[in-house]
PDB file of N, CA and C in Angstrom:
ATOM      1  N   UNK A   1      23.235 -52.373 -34.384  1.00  0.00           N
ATOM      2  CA  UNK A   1      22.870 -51.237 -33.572  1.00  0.00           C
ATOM      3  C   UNK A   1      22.362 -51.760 -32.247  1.00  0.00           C
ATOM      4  N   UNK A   2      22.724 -51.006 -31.100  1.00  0.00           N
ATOM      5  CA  UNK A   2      22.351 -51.432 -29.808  1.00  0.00           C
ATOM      6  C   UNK A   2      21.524 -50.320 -29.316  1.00  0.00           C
ATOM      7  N   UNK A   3      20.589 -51.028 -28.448  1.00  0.00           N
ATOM      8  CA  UNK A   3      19.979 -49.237 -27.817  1.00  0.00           C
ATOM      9  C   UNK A   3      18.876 -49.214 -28.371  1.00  0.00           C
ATOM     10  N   UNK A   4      18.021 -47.713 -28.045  1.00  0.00           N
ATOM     11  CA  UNK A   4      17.676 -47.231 -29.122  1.00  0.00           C
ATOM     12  C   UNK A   4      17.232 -46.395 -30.044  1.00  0.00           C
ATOM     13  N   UNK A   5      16.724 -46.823 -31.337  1.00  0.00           N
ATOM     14  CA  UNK A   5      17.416 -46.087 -32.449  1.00  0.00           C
ATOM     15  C   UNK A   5      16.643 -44.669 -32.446  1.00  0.00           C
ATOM     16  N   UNK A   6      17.372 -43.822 -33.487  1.00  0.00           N
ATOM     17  CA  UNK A   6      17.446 -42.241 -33.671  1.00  0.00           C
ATOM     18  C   UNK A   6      16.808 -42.579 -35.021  1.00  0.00           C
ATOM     19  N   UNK A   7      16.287 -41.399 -35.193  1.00  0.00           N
ATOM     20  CA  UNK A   7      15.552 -41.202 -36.136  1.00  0.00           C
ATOM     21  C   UNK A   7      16.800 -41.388 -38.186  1.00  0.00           C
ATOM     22  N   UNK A   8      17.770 -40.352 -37.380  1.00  0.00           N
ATOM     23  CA  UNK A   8      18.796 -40.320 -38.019  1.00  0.00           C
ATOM     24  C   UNK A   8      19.161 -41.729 -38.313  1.00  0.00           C
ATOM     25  N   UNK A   9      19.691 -42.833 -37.045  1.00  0.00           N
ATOM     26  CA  UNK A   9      19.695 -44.319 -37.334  1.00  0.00           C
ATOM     27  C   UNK A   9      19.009 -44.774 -38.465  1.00  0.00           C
ATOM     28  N   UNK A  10      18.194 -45.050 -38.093  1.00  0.00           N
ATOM     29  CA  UNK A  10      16.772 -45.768 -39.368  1.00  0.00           C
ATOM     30  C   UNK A  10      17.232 -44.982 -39.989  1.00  0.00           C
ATOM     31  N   UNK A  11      17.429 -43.598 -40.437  1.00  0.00           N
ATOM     32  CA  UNK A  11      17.464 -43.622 -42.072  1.00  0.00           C
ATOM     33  C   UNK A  11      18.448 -43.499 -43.103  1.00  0.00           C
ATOM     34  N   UNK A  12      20.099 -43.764 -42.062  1.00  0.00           N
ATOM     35  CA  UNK A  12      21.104 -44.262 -41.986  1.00  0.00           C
ATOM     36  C   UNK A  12      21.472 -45.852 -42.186  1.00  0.00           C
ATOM     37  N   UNK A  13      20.451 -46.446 -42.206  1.00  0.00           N
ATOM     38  CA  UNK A  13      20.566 -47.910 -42.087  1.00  0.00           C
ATOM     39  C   UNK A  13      20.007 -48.650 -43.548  1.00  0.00           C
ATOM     40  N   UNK A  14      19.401 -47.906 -44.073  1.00  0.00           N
ATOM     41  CA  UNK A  14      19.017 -47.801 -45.087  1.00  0.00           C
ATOM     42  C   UNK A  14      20.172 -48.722 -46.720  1.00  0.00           C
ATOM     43  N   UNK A  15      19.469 -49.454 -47.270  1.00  0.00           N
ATOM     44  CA  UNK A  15      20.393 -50.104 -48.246  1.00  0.00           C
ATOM     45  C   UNK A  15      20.650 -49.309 -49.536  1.00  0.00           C
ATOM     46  N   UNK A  16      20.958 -49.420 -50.171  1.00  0.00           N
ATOM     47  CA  UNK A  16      21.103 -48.738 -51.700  1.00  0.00           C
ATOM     48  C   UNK A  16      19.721 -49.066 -52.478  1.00  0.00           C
ATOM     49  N   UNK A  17      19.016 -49.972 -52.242  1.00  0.00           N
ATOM     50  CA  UNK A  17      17.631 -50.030 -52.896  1.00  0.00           C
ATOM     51  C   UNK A  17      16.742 -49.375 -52.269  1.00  0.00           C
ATOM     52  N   UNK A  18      17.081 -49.003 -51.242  1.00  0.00           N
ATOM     53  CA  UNK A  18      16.077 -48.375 -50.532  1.00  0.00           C
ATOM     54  C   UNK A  18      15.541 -48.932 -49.144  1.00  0.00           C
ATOM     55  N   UNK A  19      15.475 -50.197 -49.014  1.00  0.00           N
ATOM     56  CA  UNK A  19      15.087 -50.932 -48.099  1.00  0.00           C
ATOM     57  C   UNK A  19      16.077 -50.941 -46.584  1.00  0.00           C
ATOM     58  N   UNK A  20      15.890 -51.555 -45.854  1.00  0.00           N
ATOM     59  CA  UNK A  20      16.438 -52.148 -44.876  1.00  0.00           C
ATOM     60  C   UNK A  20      16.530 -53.716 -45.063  1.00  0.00           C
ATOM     61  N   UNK A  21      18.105 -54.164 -44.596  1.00  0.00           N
ATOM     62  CA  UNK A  21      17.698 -55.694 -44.324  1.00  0.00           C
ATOM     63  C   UNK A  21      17.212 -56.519 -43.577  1.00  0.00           C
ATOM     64  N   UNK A  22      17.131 -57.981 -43.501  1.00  0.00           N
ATOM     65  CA  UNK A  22      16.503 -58.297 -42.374  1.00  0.00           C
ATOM     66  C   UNK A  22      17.392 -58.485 -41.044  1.00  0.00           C
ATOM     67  N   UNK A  23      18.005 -58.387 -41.314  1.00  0.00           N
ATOM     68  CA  UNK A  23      19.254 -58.193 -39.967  1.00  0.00           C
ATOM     69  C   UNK A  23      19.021 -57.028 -39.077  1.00  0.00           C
ATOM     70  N   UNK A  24      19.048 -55.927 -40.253  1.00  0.00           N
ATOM     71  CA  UNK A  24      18.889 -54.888 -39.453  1.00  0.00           C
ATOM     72  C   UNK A  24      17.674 -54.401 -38.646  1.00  0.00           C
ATOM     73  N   UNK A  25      16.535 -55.126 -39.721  1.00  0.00           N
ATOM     74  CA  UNK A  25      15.099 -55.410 -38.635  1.00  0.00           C
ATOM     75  C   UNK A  25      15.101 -55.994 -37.778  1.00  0.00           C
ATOM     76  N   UNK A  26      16.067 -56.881 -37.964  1.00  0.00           N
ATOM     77  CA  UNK A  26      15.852 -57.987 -36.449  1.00  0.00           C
ATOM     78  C   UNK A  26      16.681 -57.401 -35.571  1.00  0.00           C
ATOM     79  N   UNK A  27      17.563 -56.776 -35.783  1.00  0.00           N
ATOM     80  CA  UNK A  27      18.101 -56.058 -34.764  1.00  0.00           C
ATOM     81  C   UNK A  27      17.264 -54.980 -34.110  1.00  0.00           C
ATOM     82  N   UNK A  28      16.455 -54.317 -34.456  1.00  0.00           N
ATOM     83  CA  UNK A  28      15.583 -53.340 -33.827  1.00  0.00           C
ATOM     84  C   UNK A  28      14.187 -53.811 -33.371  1.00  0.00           C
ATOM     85  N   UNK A  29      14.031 -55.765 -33.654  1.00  0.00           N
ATOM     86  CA  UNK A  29      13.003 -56.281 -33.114  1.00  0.00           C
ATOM     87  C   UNK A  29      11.550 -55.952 -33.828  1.00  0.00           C
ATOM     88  N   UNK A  30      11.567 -55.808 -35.023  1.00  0.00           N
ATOM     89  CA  UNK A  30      11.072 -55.858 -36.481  1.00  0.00           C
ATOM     90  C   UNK A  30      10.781 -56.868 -37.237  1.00  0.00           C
ATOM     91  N   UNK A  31       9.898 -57.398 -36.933  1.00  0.00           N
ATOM     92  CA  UNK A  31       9.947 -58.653 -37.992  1.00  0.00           C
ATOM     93  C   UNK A  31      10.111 -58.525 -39.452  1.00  0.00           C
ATOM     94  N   UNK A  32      10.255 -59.450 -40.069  1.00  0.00           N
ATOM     95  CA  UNK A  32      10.187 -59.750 -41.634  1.00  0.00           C
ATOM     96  C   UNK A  32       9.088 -60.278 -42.106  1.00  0.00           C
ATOM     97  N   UNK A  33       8.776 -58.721 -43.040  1.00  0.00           N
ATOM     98  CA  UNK A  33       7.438 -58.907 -43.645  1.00  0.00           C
ATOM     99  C   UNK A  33       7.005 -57.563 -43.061  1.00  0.00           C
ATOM    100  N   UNK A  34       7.554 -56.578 -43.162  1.00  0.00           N
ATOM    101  CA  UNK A  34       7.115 -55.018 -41.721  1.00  0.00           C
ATOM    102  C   UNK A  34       5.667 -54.965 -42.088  1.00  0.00           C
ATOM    103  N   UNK A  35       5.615 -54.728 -40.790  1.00  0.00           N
ATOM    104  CA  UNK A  35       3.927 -54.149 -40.519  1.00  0.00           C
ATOM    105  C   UNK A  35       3.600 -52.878 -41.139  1.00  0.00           C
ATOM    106  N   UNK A  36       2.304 -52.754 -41.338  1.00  0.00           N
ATOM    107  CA  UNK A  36       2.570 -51.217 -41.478  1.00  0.00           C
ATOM    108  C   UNK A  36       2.579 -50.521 -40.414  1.00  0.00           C
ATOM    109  N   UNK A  37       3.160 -48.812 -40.483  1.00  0.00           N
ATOM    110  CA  UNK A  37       3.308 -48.518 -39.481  1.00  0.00           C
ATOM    111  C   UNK A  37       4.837 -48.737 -38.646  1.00  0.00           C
ATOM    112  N   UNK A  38       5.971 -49.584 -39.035  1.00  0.00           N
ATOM    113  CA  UNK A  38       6.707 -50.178 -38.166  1.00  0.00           C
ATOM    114  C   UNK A  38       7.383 -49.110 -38.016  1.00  0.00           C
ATOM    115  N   UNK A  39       8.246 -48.107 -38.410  1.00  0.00           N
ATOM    116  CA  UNK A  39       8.723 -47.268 -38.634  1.00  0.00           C
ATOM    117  C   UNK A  39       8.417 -46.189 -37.776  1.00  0.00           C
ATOM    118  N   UNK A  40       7.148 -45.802 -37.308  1.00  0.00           N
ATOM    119  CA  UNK A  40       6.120 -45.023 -36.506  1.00  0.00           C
ATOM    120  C   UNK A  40       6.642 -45.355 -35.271  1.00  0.00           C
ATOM    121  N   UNK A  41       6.389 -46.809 -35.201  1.00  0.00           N
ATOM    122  CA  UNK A  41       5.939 -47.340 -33.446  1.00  0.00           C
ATOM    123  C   UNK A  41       7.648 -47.395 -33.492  1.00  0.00           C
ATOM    124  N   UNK A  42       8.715 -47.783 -34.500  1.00  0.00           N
ATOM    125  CA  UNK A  42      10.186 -48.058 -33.987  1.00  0.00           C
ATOM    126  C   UNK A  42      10.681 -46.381 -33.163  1.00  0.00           C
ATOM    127  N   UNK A  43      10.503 -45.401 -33.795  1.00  0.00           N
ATOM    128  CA  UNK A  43      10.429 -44.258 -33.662  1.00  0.00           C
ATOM    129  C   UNK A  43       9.732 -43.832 -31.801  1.00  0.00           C
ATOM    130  N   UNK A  44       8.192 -43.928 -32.372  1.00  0.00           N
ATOM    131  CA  UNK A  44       7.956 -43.846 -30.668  1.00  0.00           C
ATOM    132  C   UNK A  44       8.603 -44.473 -29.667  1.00  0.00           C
ATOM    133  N   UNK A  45       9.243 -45.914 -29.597  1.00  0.00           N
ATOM    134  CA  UNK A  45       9.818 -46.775 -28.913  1.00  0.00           C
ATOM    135  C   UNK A  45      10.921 -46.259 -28.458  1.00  0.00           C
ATOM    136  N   UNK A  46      11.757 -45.609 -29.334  1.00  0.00           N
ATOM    137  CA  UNK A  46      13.140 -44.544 -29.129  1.00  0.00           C
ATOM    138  C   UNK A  46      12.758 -43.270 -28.572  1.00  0.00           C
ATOM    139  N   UNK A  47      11.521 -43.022 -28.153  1.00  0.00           N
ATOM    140  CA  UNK A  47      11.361 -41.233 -27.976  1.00  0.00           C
ATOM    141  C   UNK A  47      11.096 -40.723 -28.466  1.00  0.00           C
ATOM    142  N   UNK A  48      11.106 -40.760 -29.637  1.00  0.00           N
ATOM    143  CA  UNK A  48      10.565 -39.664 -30.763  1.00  0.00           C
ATOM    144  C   UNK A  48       9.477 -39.560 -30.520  1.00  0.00           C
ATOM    145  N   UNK A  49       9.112 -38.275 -30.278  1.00  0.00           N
ATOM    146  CA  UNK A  49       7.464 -38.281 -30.276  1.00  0.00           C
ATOM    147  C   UNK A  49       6.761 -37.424 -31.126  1.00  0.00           C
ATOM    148  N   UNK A  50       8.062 -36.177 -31.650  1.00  0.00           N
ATOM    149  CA  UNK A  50       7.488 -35.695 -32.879  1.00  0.00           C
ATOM    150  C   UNK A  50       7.578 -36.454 -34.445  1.00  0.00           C
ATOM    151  N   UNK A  51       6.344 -37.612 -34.773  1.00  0.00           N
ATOM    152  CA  UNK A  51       6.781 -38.533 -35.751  1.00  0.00           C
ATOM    153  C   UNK A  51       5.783 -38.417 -36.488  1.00  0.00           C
ATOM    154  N   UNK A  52       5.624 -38.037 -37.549  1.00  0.00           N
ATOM    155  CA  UNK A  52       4.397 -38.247 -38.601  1.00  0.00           C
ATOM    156  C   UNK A  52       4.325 -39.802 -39.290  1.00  0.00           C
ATOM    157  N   UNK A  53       2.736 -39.980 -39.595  1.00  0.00           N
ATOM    158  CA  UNK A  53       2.388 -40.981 -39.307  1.00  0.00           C
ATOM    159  C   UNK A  53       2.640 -41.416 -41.170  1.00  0.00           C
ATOM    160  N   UNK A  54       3.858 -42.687 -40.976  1.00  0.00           N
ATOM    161  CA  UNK A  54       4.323 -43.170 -42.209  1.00  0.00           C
ATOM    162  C   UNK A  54       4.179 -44.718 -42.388  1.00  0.00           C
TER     163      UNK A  54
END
């Protein structure tokens, strides 16, 4: 993924276990090992500003 991401993205990106990989974190500049919160701030970073706090 380039850009960035939509809310829809992230939860499109999503693996069959549930997770994300680390590729796909590192592609959105996510480390491995997520913070908490990462999901929140990836979200604000894209615009989203209507984001409840996960």
């Amino acid at each position: 993924m380039t850009g960035r991401s939509t809310e829809v993205e992230i939860d499109a990106a999503r693996i069959s276990a549930g997770g994300w990989t680390r590729e796909t974190l590192a592609a959105w500049g996510v480390p491995w090992r997520t913070p908490k919160g990462w999901r929140r701030r990836l979200r604000l970073s894209a615009g989203i500003t209507d984001v409840a706090a996960t």
